[in-house]
XYZ file of C-alpha atoms in Angstrom:
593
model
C 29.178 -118.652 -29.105
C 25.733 -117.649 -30.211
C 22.533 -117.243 -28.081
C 21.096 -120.044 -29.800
C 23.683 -123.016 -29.704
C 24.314 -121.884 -26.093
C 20.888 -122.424 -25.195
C 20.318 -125.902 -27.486
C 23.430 -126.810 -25.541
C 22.036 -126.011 -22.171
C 18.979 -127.914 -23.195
C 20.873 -131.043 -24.033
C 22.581 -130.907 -21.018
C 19.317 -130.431 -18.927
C 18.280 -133.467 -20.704
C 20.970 -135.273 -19.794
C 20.311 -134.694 -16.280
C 17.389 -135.834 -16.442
C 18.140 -138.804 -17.837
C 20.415 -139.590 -15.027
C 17.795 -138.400 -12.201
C 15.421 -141.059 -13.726
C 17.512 -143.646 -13.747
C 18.497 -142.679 -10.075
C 14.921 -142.858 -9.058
C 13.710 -145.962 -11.210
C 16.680 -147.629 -9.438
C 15.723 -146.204 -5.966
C 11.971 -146.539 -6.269
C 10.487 -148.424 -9.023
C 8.517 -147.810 -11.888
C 4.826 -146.055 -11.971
C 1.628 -147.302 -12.477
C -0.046 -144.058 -13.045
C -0.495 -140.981 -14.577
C 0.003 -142.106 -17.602
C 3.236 -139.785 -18.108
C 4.668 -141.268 -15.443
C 4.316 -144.555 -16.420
C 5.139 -143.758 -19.850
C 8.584 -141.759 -17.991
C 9.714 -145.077 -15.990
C 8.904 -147.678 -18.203
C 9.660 -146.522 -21.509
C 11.834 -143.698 -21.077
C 14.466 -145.205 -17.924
C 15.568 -148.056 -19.926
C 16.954 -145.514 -22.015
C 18.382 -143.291 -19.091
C 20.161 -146.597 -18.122
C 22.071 -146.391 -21.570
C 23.468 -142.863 -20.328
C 24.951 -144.196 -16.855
C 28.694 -145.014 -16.757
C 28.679 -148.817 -16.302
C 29.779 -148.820 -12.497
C 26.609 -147.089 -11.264
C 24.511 -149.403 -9.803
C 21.235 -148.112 -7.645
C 20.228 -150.452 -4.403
C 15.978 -150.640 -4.482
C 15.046 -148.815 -0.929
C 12.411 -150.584 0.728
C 11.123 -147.886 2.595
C 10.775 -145.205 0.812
C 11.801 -141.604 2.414
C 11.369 -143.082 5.467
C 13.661 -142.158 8.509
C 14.167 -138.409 7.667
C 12.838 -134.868 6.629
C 11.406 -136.315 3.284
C 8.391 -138.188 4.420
C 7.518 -135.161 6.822
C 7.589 -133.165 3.397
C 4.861 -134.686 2.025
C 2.866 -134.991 5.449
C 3.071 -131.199 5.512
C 2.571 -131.062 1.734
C -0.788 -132.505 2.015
C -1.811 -130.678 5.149
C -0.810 -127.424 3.421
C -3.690 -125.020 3.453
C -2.184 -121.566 2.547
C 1.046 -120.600 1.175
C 2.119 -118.401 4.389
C 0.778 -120.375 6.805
C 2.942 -120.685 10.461
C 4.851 -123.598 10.622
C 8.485 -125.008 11.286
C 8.755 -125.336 7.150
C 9.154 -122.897 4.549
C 6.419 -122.707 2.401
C 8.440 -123.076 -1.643
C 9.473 -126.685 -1.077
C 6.275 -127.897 0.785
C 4.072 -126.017 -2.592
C 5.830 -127.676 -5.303
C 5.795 -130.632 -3.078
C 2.116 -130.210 -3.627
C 1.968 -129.418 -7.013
C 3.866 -132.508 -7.932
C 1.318 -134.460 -5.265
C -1.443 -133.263 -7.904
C 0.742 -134.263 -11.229
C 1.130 -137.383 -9.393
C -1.782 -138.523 -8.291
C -1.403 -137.802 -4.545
C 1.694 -140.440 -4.977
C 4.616 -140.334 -2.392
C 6.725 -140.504 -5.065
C 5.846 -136.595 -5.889
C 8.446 -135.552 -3.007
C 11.192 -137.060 -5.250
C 9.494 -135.153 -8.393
C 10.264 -131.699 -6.418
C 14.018 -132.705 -5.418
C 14.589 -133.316 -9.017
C 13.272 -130.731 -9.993
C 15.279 -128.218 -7.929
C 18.029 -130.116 -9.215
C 17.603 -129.655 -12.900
C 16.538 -125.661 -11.547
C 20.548 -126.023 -10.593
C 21.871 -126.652 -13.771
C 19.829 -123.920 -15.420
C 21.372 -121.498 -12.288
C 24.647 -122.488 -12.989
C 25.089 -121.979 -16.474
C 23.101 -118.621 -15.880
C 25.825 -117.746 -12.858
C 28.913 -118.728 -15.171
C 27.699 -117.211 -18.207
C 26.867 -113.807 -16.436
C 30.673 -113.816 -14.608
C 32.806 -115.702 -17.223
C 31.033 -116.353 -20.734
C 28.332 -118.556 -22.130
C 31.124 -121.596 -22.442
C 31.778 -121.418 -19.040
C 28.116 -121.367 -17.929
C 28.169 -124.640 -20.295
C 30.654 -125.704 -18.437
C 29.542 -125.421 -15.135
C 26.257 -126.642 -15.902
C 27.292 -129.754 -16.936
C 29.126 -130.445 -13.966
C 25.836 -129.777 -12.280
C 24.405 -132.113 -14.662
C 26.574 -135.122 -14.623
C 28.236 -134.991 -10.542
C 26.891 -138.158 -8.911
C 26.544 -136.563 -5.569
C 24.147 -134.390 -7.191
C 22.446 -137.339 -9.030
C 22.035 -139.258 -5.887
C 20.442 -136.701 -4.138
C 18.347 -135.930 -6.706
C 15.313 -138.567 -6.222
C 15.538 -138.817 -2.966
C 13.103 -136.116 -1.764
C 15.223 -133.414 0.101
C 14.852 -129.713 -0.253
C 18.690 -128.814 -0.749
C 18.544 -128.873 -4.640
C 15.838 -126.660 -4.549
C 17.601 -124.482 -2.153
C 20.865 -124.409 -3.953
C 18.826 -123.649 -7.358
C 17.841 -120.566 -5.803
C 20.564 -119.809 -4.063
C 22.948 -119.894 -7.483
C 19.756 -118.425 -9.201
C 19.886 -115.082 -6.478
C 23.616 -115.020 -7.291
C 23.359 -114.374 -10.880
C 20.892 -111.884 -10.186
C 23.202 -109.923 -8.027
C 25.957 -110.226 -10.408
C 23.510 -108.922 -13.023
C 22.342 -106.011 -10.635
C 25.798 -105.271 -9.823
C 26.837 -104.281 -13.312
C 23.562 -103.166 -14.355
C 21.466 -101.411 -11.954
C 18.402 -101.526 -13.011
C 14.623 -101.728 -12.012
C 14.375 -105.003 -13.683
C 17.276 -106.511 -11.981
C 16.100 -105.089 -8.933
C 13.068 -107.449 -9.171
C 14.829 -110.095 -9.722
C 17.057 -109.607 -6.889
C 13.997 -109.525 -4.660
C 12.164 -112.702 -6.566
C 15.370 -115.076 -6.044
C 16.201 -113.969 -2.777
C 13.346 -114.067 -1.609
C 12.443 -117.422 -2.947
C 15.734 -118.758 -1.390
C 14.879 -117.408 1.842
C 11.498 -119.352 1.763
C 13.024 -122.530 0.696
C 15.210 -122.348 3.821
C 15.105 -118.191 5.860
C 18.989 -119.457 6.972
C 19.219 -117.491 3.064
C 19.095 -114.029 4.846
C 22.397 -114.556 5.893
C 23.555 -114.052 2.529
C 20.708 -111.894 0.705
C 21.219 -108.569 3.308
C 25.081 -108.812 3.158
C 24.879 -108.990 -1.222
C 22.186 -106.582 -1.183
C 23.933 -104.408 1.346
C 27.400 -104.862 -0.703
C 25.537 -103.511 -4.131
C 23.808 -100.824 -2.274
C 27.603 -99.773 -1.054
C 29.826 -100.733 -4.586
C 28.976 -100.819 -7.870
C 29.357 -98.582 -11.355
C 27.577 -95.659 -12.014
C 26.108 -92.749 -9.733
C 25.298 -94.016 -6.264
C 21.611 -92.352 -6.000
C 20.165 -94.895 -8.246
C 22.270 -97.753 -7.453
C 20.451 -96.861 -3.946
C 17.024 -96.919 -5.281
C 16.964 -99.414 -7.283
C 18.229 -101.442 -4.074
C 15.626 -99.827 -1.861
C 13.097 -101.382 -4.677
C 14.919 -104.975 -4.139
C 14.540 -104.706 -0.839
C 11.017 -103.756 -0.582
C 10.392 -107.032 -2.701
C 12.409 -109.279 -0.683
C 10.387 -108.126 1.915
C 7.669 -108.220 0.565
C 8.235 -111.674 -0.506
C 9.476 -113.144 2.913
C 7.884 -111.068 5.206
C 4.307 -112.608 5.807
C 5.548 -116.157 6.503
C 8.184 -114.132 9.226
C 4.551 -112.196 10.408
C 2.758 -115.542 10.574
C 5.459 -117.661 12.546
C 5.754 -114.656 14.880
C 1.707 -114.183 15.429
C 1.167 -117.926 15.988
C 4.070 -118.364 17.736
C 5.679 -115.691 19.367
C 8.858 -115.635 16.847
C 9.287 -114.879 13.843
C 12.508 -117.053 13.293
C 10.454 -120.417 14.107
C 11.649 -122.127 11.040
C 14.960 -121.511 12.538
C 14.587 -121.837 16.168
C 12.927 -124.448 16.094
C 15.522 -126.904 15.329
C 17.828 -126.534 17.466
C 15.808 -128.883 19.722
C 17.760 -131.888 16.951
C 21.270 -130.360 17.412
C 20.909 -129.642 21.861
C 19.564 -133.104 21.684
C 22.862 -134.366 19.934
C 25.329 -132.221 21.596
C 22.952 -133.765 24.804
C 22.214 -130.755 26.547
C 18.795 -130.312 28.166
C 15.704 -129.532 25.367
C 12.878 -129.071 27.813
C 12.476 -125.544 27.353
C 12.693 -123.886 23.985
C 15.802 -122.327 22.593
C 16.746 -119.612 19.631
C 19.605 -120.632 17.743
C 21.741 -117.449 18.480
C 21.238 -118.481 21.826
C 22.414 -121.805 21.225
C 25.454 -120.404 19.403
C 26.476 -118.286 22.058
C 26.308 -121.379 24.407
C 28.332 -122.998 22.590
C 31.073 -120.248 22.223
C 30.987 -119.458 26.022
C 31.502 -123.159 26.798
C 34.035 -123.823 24.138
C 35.262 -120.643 22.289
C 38.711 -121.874 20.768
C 36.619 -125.460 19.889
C 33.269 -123.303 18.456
C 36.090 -121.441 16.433
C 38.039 -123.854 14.902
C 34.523 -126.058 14.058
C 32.999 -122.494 12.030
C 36.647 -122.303 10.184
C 36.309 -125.735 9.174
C 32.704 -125.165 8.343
C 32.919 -122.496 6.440
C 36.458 -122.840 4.981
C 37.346 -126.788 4.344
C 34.594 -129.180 4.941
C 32.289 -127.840 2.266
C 34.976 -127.670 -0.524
C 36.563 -131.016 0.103
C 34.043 -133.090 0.404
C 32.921 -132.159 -3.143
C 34.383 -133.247 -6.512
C 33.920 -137.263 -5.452
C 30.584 -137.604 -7.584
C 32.735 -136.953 -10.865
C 35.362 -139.686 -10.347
C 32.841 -142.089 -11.771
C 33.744 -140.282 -15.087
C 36.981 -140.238 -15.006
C 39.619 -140.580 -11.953
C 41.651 -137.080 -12.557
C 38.368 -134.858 -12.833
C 38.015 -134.401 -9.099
C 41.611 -133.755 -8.322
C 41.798 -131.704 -11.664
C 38.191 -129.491 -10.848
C 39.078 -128.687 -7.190
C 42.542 -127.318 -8.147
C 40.843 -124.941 -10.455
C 38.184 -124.203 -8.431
C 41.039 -123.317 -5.474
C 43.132 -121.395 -8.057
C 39.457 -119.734 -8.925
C 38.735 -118.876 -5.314
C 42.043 -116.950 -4.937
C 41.509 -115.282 -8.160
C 37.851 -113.821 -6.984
C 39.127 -111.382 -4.706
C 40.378 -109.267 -7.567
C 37.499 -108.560 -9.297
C 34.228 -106.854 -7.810
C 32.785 -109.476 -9.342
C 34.266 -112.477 -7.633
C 33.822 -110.265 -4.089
C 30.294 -110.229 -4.270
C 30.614 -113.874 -5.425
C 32.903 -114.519 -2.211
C 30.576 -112.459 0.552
C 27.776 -114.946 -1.013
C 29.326 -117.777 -0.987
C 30.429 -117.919 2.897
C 27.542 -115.986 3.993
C 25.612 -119.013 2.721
C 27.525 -121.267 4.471
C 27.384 -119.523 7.644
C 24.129 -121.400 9.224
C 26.244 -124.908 8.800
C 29.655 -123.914 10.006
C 29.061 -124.355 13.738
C 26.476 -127.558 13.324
C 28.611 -129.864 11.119
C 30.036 -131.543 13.022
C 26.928 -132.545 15.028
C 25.210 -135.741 14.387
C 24.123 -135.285 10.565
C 24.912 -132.031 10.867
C 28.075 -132.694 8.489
C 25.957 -134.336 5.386
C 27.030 -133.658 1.646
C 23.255 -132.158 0.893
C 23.782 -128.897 3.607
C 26.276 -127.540 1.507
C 25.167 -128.304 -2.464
C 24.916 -125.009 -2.779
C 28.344 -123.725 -2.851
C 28.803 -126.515 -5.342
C 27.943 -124.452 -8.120
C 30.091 -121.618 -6.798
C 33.283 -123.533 -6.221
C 32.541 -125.316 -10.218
C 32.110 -121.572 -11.579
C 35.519 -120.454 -9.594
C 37.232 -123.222 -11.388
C 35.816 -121.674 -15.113
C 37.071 -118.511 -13.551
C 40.087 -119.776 -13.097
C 40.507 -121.797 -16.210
C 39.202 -118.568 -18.296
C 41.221 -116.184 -16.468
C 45.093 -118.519 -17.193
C 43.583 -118.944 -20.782
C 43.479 -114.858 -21.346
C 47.311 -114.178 -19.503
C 48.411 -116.705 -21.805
C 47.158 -114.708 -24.369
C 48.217 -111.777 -23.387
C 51.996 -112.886 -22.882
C 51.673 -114.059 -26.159
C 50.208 -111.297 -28.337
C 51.198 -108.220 -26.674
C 54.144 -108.887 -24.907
C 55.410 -105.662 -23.826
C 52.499 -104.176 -22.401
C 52.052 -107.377 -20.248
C 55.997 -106.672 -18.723
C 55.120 -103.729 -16.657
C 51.612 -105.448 -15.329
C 53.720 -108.763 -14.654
C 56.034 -107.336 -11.450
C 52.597 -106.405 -9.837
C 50.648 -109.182 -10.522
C 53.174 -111.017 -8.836
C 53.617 -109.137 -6.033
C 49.976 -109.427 -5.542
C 49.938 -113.636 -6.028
C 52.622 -113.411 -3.825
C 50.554 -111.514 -0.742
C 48.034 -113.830 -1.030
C 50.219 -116.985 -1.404
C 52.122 -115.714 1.579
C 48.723 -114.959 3.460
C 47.432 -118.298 2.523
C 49.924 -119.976 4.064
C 50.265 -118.554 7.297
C 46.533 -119.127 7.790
C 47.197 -122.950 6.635
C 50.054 -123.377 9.299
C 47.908 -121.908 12.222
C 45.029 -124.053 11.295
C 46.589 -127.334 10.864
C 49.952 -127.202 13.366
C 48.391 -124.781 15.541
C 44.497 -124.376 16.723
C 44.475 -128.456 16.903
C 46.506 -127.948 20.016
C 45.084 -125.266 22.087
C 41.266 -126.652 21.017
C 42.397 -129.947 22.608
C 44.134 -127.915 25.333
C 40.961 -125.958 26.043
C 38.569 -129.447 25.943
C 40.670 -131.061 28.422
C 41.228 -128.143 30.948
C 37.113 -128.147 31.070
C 37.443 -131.745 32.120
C 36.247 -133.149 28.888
C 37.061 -136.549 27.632
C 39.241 -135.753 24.131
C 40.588 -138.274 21.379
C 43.478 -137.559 19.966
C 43.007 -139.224 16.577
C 45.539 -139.643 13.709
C 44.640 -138.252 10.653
C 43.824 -134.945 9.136
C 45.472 -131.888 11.667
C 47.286 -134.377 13.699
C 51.157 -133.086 13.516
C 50.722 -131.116 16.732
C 50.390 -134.159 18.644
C 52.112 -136.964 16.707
C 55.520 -135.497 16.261
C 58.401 -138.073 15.643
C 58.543 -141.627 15.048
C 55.632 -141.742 13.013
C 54.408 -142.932 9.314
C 52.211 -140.446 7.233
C 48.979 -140.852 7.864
C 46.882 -143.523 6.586
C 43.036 -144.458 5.963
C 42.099 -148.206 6.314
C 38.489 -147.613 5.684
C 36.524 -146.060 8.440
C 40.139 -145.820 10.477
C 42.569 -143.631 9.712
C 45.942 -144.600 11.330
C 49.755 -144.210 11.625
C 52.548 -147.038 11.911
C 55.680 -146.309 14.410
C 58.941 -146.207 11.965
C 61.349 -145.198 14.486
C 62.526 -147.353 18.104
C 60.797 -144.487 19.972
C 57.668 -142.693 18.723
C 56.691 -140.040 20.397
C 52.817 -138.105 21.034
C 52.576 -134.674 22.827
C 49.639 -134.263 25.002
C 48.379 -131.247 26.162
C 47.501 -131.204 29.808
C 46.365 -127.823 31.513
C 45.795 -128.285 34.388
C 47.356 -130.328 37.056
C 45.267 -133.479 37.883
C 45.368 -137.166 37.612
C 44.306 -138.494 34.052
C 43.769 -141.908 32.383
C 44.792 -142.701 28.921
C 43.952 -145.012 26.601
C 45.786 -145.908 23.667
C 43.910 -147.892 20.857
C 46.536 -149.482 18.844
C 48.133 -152.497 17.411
C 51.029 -154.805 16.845
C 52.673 -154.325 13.342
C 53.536 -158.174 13.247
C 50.656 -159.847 15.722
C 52.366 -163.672 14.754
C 56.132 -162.110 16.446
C 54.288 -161.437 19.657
C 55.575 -158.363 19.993
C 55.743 -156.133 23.272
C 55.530 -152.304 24.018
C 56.663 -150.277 26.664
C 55.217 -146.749 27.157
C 56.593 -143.874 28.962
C 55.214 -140.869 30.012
C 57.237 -138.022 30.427
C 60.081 -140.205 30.670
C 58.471 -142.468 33.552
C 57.515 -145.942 32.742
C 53.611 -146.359 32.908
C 52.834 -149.291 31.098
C 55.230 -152.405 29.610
C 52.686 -155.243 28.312
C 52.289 -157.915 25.326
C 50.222 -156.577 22.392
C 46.820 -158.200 22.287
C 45.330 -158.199 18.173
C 42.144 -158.856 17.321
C 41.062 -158.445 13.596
C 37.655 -156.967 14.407
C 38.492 -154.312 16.817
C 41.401 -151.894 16.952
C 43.657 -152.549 20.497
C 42.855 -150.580 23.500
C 45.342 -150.275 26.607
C 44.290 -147.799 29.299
C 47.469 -146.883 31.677
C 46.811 -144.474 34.669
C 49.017 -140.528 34.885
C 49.309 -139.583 38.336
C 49.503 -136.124 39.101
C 52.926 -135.937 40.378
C 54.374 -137.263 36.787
C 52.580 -134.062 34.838
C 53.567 -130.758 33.693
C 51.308 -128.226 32.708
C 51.245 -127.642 28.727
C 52.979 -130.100 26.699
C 53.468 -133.722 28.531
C 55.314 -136.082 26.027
C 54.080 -140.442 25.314
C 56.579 -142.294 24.083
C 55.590 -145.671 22.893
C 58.725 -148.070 22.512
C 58.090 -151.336 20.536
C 59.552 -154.623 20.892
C 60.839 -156.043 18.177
C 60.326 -153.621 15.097
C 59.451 -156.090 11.935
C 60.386 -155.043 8.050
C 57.032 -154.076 6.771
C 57.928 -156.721 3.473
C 56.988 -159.394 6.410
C 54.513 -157.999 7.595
C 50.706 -158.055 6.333
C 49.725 -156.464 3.056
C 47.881 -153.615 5.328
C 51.454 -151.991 5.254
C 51.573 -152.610 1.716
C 51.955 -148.597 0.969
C 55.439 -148.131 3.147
C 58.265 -149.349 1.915
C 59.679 -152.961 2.276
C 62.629 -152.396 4.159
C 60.821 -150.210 6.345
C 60.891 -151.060 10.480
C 57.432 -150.988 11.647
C 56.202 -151.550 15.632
C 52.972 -150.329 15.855
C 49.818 -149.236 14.618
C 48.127 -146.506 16.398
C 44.212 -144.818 15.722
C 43.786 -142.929 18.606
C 45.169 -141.940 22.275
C 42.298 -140.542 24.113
C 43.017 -138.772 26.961
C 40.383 -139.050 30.292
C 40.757 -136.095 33.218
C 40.026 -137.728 36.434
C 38.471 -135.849 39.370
């Protein structure tokens, strides 16, 4: 593919995404009155960007515009801005283009949506800059237009956050290392230092990525080490040369230079509701959290950096088409087992969750879990899947052009899918069927209240006599198939407990019954209460005497079991003929003193 069609092409598809930001923020916000190319960009120009949306898109007006989180402080810090380093719980790259839009926009609020964007459209360029440098110029296409067209992304877009900035430099930095990588160079070392250190001053949390890559090129790469070193030294010096004064200011005006870090953690000990009266770095945070809970601080920073960010992308292209999320995240999964193989993908990989690594113990704390923390390993996990994609496309090749030389290189290629299939999978069986256990294990032995929800890692606890898991909504639940279903508790220590079971009948008209046992000692026989607006909730009292230390075994029995054909169409997904009792969300288990 030539230079130039690649680059029309990436212009078109910047256009595109345009297009589809406008429309996002026309429906959001409104038209405007002035500048004149502003008002010539939502009244003349959206109508058309409305042509581009896929019919089921609708946009909700917002009343209050960025009101209610980090955007409208944006532009109050925007407009008090008085130098570019200046001290402050913000880094400065957001907060000055913030500003710069303020003056293309007539000191409008809506200029704080006019810097999202455009970190957003900045994405699309990084992508197709990341994919074309590791893959080819079709795959940066490729990935660029996913960039372009994912409705996550064009959500965000307008709506005046700093992540698409951040993740613009983030995948900009990586295609710089990539670039410095195979070509050492003094001009790649420059721009190793510019996009790192312009990541790092849209949010510092980017050091935890930018010392590891520039430390891994230092260490790895082709040709004689001395001026691979050098030319790293010279990267360095820029980065810090780049970052360093905002670090000098915080640390002069406040006493540390990690403010823009530190600082926050007054919103997540406020959350977790632990005491924020004196201040608090986050490492010490962290390490609070990890001496309180370590098994429960673990298993949060393996989802974080491991699951939550991957799966909850790929939803903003089903509005295209209803395979392309299913179809992009099992390339992209294919892609990130693929990386390792390549020094390539490594350095892609020690980026990619060394990025992540300032979310992975916070994301599960209050809004510590929302989409917009983690758009930048979008673009990595979209230029996986091209890896992926390009990398079947040239064995298939190979296998069928030159067929004998591919024989020999076949037995060890599989060998080596096999390790890491076989590696894979013993980390996927200790994560889901094991760690659930031993982090609830750990919660309740330190007298914490734990729910024991259905859903997602739940075969520890809900063993036999259960349906597959099911979401209803906001619930997820499980239906009772079997006379006697059974849920393993762990209790550590020996003490008196409450539990509560929030469940309810299968059938509600055939007034059916349930008698619960605990460790084979009846604890509770009652008629099922149902109430359409509120899931069931029995609490039953565990004295001490009736416990075991480790695994302590609820069986709920149901009276009568119904055929799920008579019962309501929320069992429509199990089979007809299918005996159901009851429907449980939760058992949440409550250590007494």
């Amino acid at each position: 593919m030539s230079s130039r069609i690649s680059i029309g092409a990436l212009v078109a598809l910047v256009g595109l995404g345009a297009l589809l930001r406008l429309d996002a923020f026309t429906g959001h916000y409104g038209t405007l009155e002035h500048p004149a190319w502003a008002r010539v960009a939502t009244r003349d120009i959206a109508p058309a960007a409305r042509r581009v949306r896929p019919g089921s898109v609708a946009w909700a007006p917002i009343a209050d515009p960025y009101v209610g989180g980090d955007p409208i402080n944006y532009l109050k810090f925007a407009r008090e801005m008085r130098t570019f380093y200046q001290p402050h719980v913000r880094e400065p790259v957001f907060l000055a283009v913030t500003r710069i839009a303020l003056a293309l926009l007539d000191d409008q609020d809506a200029a704080v949506s006019l810097a999202s964007a455009a970190g957003s459209l900045l994405l699309i360029v990084g992508a197709y800059l990341l994919g074309a440098e590791l893959i080819s110029p079709l795959a940066g296409l490729a990935s660029a237009a996913v960039m372009a067209i994912d409705y996550d992304l064009v959500t965000w877009a307008p709506d005046g956050w700093r992540d698409d900035m951040f993740s613009a430099t983030v995948a900009l930095a990586a295609w710089a290392f990539v670039r410095f990588r195979r070509h050492p160079s003094f001009g790649n070392a420059l721009l190793v230092g510019f996009t790192s250190g312009a990541a790092c001053l849209t949010r510092i949390t980017a050091v935890s990525f930018a010392l590891p890559a520039l430390l891994w090129v230092s260490a790895a790469g082709p040709g004689a080490v001395r001026p691979r070193l050098e030319y790293a030294a010279v990267a360095l010096v820029v980065l810090a040369a780049i970052v360093g004064p905002f670090l000098l200011s915080c640390a002069i005006a406040t006493g540390d230079p990690l403010y823009a870090i530190d600082y926050h953690t007054v919103y997540y000990r406020a959350a977790d509701g632990l005491s924020v009266s004196t201040p608090m770095s986050a490492g010490e945070y962290l390490w609070g959290k990890f001496a309180a809970h370590p098994l429960g601080t673990l298993d949060a920073g393996i989802t974080g950096e491991f699951v939550r960010p991957f799966t909850i992308k790929w939803n903003g292209l089903r509005i295209w088409a209803a395979w392309l999320p299913a179809a992009t995240a099992a390339a992209a999964l294919l892609g990130l087992l693929m990386l390792p193989f390549t020094a390539d993908g490594r350095l892609l990989l020690l980026m990619l969750l060394g990025s992540l690594l300032p979310y992975v113990f916070t994301w599960n704390i209050a809004a510590g879990g929302e989409w917009r923390f983690t758009m930048h390993a979008y673009p990595f996990y979209v230029v996986a899947a091209c890896f992926a994609v390009a990398g079947v496309a040239r064995l298939i090749r190979a296998l069928v052009t030159q067929p004998a030389s591919w024989r020999a290189r076949a037995m060890w290629l599989g060998v080596r899918a096999g390790i890491v299939c076989a590696l894979v999978a013993a980390a996927v069986v200790v994560y889901v069927g094991v760690l659930p256990w031993f982090v609830a294990s750990e919660a309740i032995g330190k007298g914490d209240s734990v729910s024991i929800g259905t859903g997602g890692r739940d075969r520890a606890f809900y063993r036999s006599g259960w349906s597959r898991a099911h979401s209803e909504g906001i619930v997820t639940v499980r239906v009772s198939i079997a006379p006697r279903a059974a849920v393993s508790i762990p209790l550590p220590v020996r003490r008196a407990y409450d539990l509560v079971l929030r469940l309810d009948p299968a059938a509600p008209a055939d007034g059916q019954s349930m008698t619960v046992l605990f460790n084979q000692q009846i604890v509770l026989s009652t008629t099922l209460d149902w109430n359409a607006q509120r899931v069931g909730a029995y609490r039953l009292h565990v004295p001490i005497e009736w416990m075991r230390t480790g695994r302590n075994d609820l069986v709920i029995v149901p009276t009568p079991t119904v055929a799920a054909a008579t019962a309501d169409s929320r069992f429509s997904w199990l089979r007809p003929d299918q005996r159901l009792g009851v429907r449980i969300w939760m058992v949440r288990v409550i250590p007494l003193t």
